[in-house]
Coordinates of C-alpha atoms and ligand atoms in Angstrom, one line a residue:
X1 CA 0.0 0.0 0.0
X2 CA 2.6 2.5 0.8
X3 CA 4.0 2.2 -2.4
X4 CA 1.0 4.0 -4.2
X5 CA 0.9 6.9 -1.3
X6 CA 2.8 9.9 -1.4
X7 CA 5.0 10.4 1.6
X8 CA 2.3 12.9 3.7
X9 CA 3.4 15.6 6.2
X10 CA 1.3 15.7 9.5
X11 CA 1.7 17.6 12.8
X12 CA -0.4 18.2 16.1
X13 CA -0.1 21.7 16.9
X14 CA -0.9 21.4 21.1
X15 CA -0.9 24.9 22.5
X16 CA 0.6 25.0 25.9
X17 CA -2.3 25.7 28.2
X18 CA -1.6 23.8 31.0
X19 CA -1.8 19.4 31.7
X20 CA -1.7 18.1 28.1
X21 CA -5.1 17.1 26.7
X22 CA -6.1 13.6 26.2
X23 CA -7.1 14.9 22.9
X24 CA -3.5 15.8 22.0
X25 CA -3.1 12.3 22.2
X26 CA -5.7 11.3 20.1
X27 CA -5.0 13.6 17.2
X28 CA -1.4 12.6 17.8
X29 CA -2.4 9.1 17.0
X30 CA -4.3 9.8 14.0
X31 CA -1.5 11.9 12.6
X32 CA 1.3 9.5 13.3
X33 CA -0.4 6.3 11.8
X34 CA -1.2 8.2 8.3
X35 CA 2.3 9.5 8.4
X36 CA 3.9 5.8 9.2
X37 CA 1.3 4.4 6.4
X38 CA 2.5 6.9 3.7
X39 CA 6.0 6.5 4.7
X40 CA 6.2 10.4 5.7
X41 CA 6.4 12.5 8.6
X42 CA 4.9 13.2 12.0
X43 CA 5.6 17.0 13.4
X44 CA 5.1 18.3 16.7
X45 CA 4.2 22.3 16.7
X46 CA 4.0 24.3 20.0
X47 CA 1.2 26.9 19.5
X48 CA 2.2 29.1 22.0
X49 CA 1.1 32.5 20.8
X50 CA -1.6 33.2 23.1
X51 CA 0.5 34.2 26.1
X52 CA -2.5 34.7 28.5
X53 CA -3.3 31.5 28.6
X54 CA 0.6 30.2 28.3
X55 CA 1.7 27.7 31.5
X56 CA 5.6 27.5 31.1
X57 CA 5.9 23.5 32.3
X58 CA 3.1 22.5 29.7
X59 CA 5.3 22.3 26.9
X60 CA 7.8 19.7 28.8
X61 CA 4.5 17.8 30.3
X62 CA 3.7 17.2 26.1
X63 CA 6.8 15.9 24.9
X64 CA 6.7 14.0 28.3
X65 CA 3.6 12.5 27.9
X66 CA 3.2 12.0 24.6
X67 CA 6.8 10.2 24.2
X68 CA 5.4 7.8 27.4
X69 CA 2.4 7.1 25.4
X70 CA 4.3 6.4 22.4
X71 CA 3.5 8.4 19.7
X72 CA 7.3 10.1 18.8
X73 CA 7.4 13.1 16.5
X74 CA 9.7 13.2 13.5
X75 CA 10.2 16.8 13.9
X76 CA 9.9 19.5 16.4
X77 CA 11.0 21.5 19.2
X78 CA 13.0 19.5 21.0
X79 CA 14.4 17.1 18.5
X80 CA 15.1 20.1 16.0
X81 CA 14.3 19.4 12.2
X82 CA 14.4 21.2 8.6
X83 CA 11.8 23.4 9.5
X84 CA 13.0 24.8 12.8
X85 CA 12.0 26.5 14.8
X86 CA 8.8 24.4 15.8
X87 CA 7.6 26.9 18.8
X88 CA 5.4 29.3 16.8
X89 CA 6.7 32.3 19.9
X90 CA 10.2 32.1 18.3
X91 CA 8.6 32.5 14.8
X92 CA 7.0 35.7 15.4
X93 CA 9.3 37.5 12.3
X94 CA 8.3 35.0 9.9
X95 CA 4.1 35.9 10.3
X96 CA 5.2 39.9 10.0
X97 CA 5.7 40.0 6.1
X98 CA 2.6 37.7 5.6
X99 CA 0.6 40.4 7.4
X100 CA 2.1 42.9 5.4
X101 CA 0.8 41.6 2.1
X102 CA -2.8 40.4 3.3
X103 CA -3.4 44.8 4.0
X104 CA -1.4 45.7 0.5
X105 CA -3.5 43.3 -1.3
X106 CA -6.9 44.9 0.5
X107 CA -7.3 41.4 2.3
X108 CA -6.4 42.5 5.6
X109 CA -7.3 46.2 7.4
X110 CA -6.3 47.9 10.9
X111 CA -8.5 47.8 13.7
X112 CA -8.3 50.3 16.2
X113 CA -11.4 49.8 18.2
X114 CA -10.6 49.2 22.0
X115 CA -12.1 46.3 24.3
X116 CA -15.2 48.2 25.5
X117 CA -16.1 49.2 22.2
X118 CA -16.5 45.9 21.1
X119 CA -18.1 44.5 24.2
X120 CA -20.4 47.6 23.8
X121 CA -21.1 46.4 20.3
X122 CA -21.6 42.7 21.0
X123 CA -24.4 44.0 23.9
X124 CA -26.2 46.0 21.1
X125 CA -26.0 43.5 18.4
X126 CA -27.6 40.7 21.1
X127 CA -30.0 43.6 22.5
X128 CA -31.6 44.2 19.1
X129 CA -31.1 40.5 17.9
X130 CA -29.7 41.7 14.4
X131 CA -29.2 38.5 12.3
X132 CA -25.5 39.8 11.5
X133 CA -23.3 39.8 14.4
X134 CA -19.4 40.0 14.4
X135 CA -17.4 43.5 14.0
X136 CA -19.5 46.1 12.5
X137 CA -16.0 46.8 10.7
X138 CA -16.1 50.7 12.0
X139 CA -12.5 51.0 11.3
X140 CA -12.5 49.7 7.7
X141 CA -11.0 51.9 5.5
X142 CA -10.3 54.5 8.1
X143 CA -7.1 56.1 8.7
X144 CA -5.5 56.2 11.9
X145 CA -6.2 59.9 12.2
X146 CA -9.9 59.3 10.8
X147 CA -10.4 57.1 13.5
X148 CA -8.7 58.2 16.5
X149 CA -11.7 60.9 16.1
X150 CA -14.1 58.8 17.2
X151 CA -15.5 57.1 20.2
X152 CA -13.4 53.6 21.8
X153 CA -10.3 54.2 20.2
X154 CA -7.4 52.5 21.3
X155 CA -3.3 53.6 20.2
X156 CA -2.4 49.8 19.6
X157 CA -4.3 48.1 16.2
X158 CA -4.9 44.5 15.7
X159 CA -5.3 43.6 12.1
X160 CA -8.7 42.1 11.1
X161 CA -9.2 39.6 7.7
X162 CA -11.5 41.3 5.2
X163 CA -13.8 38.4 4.8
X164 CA -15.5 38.5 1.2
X165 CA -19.5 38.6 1.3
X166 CA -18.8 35.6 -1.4
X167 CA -16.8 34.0 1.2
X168 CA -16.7 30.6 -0.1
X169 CA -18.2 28.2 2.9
X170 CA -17.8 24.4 1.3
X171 CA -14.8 22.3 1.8
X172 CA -14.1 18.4 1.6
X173 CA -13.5 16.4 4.8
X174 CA -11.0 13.5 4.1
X175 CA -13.4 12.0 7.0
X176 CA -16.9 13.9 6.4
X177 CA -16.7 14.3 2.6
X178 CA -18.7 17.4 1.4
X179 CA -18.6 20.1 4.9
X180 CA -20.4 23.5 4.7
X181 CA -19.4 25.7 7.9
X182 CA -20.8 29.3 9.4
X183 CA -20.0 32.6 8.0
X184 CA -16.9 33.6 10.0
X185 CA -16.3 37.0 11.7
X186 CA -13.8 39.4 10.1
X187 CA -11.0 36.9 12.0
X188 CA -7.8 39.2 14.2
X189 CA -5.2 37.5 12.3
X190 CA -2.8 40.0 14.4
X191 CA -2.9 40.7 17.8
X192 CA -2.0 44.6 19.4
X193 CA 1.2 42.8 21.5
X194 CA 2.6 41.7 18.3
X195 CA 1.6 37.8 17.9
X196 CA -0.3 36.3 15.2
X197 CA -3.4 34.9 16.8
X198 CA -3.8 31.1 15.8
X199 CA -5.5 31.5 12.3
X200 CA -2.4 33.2 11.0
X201 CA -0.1 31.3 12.2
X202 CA -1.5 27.8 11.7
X203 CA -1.7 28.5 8.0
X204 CA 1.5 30.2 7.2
X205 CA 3.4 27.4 9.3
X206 CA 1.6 24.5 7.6
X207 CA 2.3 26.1 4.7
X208 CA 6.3 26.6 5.6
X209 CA 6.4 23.7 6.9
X210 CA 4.8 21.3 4.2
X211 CA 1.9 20.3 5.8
X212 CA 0.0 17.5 3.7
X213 CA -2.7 16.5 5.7
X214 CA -4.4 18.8 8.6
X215 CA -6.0 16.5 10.8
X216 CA -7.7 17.9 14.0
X217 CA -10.6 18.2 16.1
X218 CA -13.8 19.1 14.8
X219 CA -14.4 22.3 16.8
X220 CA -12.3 23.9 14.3
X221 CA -14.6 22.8 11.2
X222 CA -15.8 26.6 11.8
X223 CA -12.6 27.8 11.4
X224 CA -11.8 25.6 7.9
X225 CA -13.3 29.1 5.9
X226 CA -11.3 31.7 7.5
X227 CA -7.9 29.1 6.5
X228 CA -9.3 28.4 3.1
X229 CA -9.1 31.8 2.7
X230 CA -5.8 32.6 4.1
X231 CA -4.6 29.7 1.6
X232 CA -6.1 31.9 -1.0
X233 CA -5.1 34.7 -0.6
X234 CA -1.1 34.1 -0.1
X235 CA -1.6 31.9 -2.8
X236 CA -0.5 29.0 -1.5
X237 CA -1.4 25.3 -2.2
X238 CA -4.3 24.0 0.0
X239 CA -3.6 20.9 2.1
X240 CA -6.2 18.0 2.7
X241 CA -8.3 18.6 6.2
X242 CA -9.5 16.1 8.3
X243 CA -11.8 16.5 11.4
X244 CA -11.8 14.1 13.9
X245 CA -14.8 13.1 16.2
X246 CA -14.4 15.4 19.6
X247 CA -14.0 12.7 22.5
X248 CA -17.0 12.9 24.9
X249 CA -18.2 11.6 28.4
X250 CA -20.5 8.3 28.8
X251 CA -23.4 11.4 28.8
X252 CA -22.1 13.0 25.7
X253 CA -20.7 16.5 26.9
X254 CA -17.6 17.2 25.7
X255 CA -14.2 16.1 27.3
X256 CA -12.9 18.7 29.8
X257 CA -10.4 19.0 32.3
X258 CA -13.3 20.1 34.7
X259 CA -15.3 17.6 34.1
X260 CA -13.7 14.4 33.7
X261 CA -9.9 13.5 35.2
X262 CA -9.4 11.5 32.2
X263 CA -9.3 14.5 30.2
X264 CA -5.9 14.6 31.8
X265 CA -3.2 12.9 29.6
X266 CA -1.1 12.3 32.7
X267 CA -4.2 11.1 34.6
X268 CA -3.4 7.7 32.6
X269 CA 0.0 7.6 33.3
X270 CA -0.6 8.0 36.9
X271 CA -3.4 5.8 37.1
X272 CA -0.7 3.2 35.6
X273 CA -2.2 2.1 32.4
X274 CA 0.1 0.8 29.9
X275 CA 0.2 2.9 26.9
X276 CA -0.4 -0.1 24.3
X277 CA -3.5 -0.1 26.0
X278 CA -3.7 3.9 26.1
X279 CA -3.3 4.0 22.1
X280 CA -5.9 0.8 21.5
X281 CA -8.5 2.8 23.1
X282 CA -7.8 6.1 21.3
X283 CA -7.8 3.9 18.2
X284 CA -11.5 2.0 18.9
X285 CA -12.6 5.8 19.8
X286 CA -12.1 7.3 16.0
X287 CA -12.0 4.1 14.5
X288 CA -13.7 0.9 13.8
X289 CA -11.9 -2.3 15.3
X290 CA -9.1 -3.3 12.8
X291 CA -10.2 -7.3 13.4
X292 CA -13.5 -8.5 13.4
X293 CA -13.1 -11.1 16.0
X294 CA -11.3 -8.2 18.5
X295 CA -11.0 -5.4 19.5
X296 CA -7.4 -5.8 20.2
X297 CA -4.8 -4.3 17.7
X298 CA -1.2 -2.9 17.9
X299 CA -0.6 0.3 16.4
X300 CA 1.1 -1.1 13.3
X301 CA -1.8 -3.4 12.9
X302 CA -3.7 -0.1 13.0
X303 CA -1.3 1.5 10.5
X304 CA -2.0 -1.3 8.4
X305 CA -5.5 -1.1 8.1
X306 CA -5.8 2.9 7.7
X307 CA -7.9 4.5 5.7
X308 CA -9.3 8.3 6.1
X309 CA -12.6 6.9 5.0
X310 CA -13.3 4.6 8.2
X311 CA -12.7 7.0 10.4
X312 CA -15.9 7.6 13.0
X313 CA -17.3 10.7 12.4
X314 CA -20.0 10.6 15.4
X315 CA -19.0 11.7 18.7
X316 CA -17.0 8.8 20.6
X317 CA -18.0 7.8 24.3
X318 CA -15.4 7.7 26.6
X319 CA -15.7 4.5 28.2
X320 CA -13.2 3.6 30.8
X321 CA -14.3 0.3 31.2
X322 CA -13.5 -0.6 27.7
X323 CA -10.0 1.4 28.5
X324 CA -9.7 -1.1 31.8
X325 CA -10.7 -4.3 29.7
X326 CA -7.9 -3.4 27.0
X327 CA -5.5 -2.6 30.0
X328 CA -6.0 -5.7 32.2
X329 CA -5.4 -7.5 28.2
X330 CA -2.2 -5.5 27.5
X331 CA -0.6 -6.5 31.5
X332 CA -1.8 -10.1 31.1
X333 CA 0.4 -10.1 27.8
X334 CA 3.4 -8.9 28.7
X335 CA 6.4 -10.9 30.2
X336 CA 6.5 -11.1 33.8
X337 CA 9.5 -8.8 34.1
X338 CA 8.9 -6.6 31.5
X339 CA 5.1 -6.0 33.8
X340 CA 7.8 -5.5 36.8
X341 CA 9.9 -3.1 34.7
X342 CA 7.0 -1.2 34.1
X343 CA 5.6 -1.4 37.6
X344 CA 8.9 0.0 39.0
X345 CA 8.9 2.9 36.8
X346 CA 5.5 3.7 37.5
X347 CA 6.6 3.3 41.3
X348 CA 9.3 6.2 40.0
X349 CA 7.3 8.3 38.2
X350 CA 4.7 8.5 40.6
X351 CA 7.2 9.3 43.8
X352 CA 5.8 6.3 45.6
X353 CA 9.4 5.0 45.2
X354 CA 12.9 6.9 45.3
X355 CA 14.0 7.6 41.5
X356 CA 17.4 5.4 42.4
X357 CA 15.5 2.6 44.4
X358 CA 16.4 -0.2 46.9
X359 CA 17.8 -3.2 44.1
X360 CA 16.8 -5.6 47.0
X361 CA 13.0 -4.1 46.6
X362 CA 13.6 -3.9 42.4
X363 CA 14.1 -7.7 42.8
X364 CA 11.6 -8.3 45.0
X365 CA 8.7 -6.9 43.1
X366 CA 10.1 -8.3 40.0
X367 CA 9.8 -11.8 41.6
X368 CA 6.4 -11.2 43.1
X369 CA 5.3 -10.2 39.9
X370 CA 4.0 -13.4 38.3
X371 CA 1.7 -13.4 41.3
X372 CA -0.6 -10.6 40.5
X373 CA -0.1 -10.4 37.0
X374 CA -3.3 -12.2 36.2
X375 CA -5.8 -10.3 38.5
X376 CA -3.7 -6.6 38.0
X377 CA -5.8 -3.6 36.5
X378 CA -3.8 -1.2 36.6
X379 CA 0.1 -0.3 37.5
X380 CA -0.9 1.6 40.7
X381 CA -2.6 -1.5 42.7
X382 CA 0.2 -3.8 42.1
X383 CA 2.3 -2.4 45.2
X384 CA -0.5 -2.6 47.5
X385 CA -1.4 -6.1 46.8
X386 CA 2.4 -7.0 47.8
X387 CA 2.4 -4.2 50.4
X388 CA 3.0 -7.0 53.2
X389 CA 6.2 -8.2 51.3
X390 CA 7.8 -4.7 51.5
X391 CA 6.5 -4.1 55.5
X392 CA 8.5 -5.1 58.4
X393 CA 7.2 -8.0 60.1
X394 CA 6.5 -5.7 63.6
X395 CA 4.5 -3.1 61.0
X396 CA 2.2 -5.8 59.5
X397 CA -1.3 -4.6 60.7
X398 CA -4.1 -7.1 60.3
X399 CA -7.0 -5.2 58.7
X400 CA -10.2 -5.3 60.8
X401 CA -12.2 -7.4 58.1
X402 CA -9.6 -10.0 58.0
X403 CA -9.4 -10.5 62.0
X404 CA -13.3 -10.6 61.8
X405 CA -13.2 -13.2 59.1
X406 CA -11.2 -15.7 61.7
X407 CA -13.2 -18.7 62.9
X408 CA -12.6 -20.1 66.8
X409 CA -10.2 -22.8 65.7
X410 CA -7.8 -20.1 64.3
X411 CA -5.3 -20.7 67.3
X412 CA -5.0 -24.1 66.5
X413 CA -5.1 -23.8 62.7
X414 CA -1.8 -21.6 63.5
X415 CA -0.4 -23.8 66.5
X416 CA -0.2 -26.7 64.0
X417 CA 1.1 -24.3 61.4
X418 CA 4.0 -23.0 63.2
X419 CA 5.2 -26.6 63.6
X420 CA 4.5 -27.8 60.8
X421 CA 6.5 -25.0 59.0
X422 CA 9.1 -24.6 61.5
X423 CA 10.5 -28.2 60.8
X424 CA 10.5 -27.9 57.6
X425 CA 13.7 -28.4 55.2
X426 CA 13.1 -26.6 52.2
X427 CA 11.4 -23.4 51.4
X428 CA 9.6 -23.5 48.5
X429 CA 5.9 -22.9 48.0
X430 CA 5.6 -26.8 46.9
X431 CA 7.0 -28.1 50.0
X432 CA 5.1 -25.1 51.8
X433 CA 2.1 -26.8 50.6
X434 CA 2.6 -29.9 50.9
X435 CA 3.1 -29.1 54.6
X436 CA 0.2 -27.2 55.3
X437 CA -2.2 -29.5 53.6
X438 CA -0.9 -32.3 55.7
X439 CA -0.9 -30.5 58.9
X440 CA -4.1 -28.7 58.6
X441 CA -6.5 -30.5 56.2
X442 CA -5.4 -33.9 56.8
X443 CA -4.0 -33.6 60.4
X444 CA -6.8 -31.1 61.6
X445 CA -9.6 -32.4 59.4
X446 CA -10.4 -28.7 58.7
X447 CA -12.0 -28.1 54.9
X448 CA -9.0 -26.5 52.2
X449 CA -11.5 -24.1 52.1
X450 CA -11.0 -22.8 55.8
X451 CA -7.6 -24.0 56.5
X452 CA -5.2 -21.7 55.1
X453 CA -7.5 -18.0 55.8
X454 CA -5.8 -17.6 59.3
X455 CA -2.4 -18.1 57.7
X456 CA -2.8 -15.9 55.1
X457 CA -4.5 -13.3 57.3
X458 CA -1.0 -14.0 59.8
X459 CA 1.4 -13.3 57.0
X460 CA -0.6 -10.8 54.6
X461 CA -3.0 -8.7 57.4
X462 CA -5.7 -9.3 54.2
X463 CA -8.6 -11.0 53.4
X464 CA -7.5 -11.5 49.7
X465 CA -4.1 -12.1 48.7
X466 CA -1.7 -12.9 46.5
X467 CA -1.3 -17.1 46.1
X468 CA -0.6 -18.1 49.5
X469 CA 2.1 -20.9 49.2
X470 CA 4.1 -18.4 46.7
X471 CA 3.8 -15.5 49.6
X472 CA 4.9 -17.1 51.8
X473 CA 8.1 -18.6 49.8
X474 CA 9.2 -15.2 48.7
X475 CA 8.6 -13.9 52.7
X476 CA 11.1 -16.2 53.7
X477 CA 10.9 -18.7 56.6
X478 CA 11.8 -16.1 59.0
X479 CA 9.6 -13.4 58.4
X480 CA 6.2 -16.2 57.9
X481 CA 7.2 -17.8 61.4
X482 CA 7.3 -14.7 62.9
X483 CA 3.7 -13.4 61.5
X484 CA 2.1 -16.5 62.4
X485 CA 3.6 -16.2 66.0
X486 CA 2.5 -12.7 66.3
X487 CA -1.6 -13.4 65.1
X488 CA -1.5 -16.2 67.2
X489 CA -0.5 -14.3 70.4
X490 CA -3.2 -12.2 70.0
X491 CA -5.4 -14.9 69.9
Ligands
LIG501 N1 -3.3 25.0 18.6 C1 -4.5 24.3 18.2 C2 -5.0 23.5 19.4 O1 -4.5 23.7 20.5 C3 -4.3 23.5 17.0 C4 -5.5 23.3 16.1 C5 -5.1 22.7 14.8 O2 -4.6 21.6 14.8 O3 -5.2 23.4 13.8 O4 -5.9 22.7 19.3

C-alpha cells in the first residue's frame, strides 16, 4: 500500500495551556499512523502564541507525555528538524511579512477599536437580535487619524481579515466528505502585543512547513473558511483537512479538564495504564476495530489497516471500562519482568518509590510479579497487593475485616502451622504446601476451604491475597514464622 501513497506531512499543533489534553493524544495518533502508512512525517508544533493562557511546564509535560504514550514526533522543538524552529513564539518575524501583504492586497485592514467598544457592540448587536453579528467593521477603511476621532479608540491596532460577502463556505472532509461551515467574523489574524493569533499562524506554518494533511478536532470545522481563505489569498497550495470526532463523556458533553480527570493525559500515566492499552482505546474511539473477531490491535496493525474513509465521524463515548478491559489484556500479555519493569517505573514516576530505588526491593517486586499479574488492573494496585512483602514483620497490621473473618479454631489452625513449617527443610511454596495440607487438612480435618484463611491473614493482614504458598516462599521462613507467631499471640 505504501507504495501507491505519497510520503504525507502531519503535525499536532498542542498549544501549551496547562496538563496536556487527552485529545492531544488522540490527534497525535491519527496523525502518526497516516504518516507511518505513507511513509512520511509526524511533526510536533508548539502553538504558544496566546501568552495569556501560556503555562511555562506544559510544553515539557507534552513531549513527556506523549513520548510515554508512544507516539514520537519526526520533527519538532526538542528534537530540532528542517523546519525549525517548531515553537510558533520564536517564529514571530516570519508571520510579519505575511501580514504585510494580506493589508497591501486589500485582504487584511487595521482595527483600532478598543475592548469596551467591542463589548459595547456585542451588547447591542444581542439587545436588538440583528441576524448579523461580528465586528460592525467601524474602522475599515479609516485612517488612523480618521479614526482616533471617534469614540473607543485605542493607540495599539490588531489587524482584522476582510472576509468576502462571497466567502466561499464548502470544503471536503477527508473524513466527512462534502462540509459546509458558518459565516466567520472578520478573523484578528494579528494581535496589538505583536503575535499572530492562531489563524495566522497555523496556515503560514503549515504552509512553511509542508503540511500535507491537517488533521484535528472538529471544533475547528468553523474555522476551515477563515484558513481556506488565508490559503487563497497568499496563494499558497491548499492541504487536505480532516476532522476528527471530539471525545466525549458516557453522557455526551464534551471532554474537559473540569469535568472528567481523564481529560488529563497524565491522569493515565498515573493511574498506571500501559500505553499499548492507552493508544488501542484512542484507536476504537475514531475508528472501527481493525479485526473483526477483536477489539485488540497494535498500532502497526492499525497503521496497516488505515484508511481516512473509516474514520468515525459521530462523537466517541469515553468508556473507561473498555480502557480497563484493553489494559488488564495489555498486563496479562506482557512478560512477567517486563510488567515489573514497568511497575517500578511507575513506582518512580509516581514518587511512591525513590527515582534510584532499593535493588533488593527492584528484585523483589520483580519476583512477586508473576503473582498478581493475572488479576492486575492497573500499574498503581500492584504495590499494594504486595504491600505485606515490602513491610516489616513488627508493622504488619491485620486489617479489621480479616481479624473478623477468623473462625474459633484459628489458634489451633496456626499452633499446628508453626510446627509444621518450622521443621520444615526446604522453602519453596511446593514443600510449603505440601506441609500445610498435611498439617491442617489432613491432620486437623479442617476443609481446604478454611484451612489456610488464618495463615494468610497472619502473613498478609488481608482477606485477599496474592497465592498463599508463593507468599509465603518469597517472605522467607523467617519473616512467615514470625507473623504466624504474632496473630497467634493475639489470639
Ligand atoms: N493549537 C490548536 C490547538 O490547540 C491546533 C489546532 C489545529 O490543529 O489546527 O488545538
Amino acid at each position: 500500500m505504501t507504495d501507491q501513497l505519497s510520503p504525507a506531512r502531519l503535525r499536532v499543533a498542542p498549544s501549551p495551556t496547562g496538563d496536556p489534553h487527552v485529545g492531544t493524544a488522540y490527534m497525535s495518533l491519527f496523525n502518526l499512523a497516516y504518516a507511518r502508512k505513507t511513509g512520511g512525517q509526524f511533526v510536533l508544533r508548539i502553538e504558544d502564541t496566546d501568552r495569556a493562557r501560556y503555562r511555562a511546564d506544559s510544553e515539557q509535560q507534552i513531549f513527556e507525555t506523549l513520548r510515554w504514550a508512544g507516539l514520537p514526533w519526526d520533527e519538532g522543538p526538542d528534537v530540532g528538524g528542517p523546519y525549525a524552529p517548531y515553537r510558533q513564539s520564536e517564529r514571530l518575524d516570519t508571520y510579519r511579512p505575511y501580514v504585510e501583504r494580506l493589508i497591501a492586497d486589500g485582504h487584511a485592514y487595521y482595527c483600532w477599536c478598543s475592548a469596551d467598544r467591542l463589548a459595547q457592540m456585542r451588547a447591542e448587536q444581542q439587545a436588538s437580535k440583528q441576524a448579523t453579528t461580528g465586528y460592525d467593521r467601524l474602522c475599515y477603511g479609516k485612517t488612523r487619524e480618521e479614526r482616533a476621532e471617534l469614540p473607543g479608540f485605542t493607540d495599539e491596532p490588531v489587524v482584522r481579515m476582510l472576509v468576502p460577502d462571497d466567502v466561499d463556505l464548502h470544503f471536503d472532509d477527508l473524513v466527512r466528505g462534502p462540509v459546509s461551515a458558518p459565516r466567520p467574523d472578520d478573523q484578528v489574524i494579528l494581535k496589538a502585543d505583536g503575535f499572530p493569533t492562531y489563524h495566522l499562524a497555523v496556515v503560514v506554518d503549515d504552509h512553511l512547513m509542508g503540511i500535507t494533511h491537517v488533521v484535528r478536532g472538529e471544533e475547528w470545522i468553523s474555522s476551515t473558511p477563515k484558513h481556506l481563505l488565508l490559503y487563497r489569498w497568499l496563494e499558497f497550495p491548499e492541504p487536505r483537512f480532516a476532522h476528527m470526532p471530539l471525545l466525549r463523556n458516557t453522557d455526551k458533553s464534551k471532554i474537559s479538564k473540569r469535568n472528567n480527570p481523564a481529560a488529563r493525559l497524565t491522569w493515565f500515566r498515573e493511574e498506571g495504564y500501559l500505553p499499548e492499552a492507552l493508544l488501542n482505546f484512542l484507536q476504537l474511539l475514531g475508528y472501527p476495530p481493525v479485526h473483526e473477531e477483536t477489539e485488540v490491535a497494535t498500532f502497526d496493525e492499525f497503521v496497516a489497516s488505515f484508511e481516512w474513509s473509516r474514520v468515525n465521524t459521530v462523537g466517541p463515548v469515553f468508556d473507561i471500562d473498555k480502557l480497563n478491559w484493553l489494559n488488564g489484556h495489555y498486563i496479562r500479555s506482557l512478560t512477567p519482568d517486563d510488567l515489573a519493569r514497568r511497575i517500578v517505573e511507575h513506582l518512580q514516576q509516581t514518587g511512591v518509590w525513590p527515582a534510584e530505588p532499593d535493588p533488593a526491593d527492584v528484585e523483589l517486586l520483580t519476583a512477586a510479579t508473576p503473582l498478581i499479574q493475572e488479576r492486575l488492573g492497573l500499574l498503581k494496585e500492584a504495590l499494594p497487593k504486595l504491600q505485606f512483602l515490602f513491610t516489616a514483620d513488627a508493622d504488619l497490621v491485620v486489617a479489621d475485616d480479616a481479624r473478623a473473618q477468623l473462625r474459633d479454631d484459628a489458634g489451633q489452625v496456626l499452633d499446628a502451622a508453626l510446627a509444621a513449617l518450622g521443621g520444615l527443610d526446604s522453602w519453596d511454596h511446593a514443600s510449603i504446601e505440601a506441609t500445610l495440607r498435611s498439617a491442617l487438612v489432613d491432620g486437623l480435618g479442617i476443609k481446604a476451604k478454611f484451612a489456610f484463611g488464618p495463615v494468610r491473614v497472619a502473613v498478609t493482614g488481608q482477606r485477599v491475597s496474592p497465592p498463599l504458598f508463593e507468599s509465603l516462599e518469597l517472605l522467607g521462613r523467617e519473616s512467615s514464622l514470625n507473623r504466624i507467631r504474632a496473630l497467634r499471640e493475639t489470639l
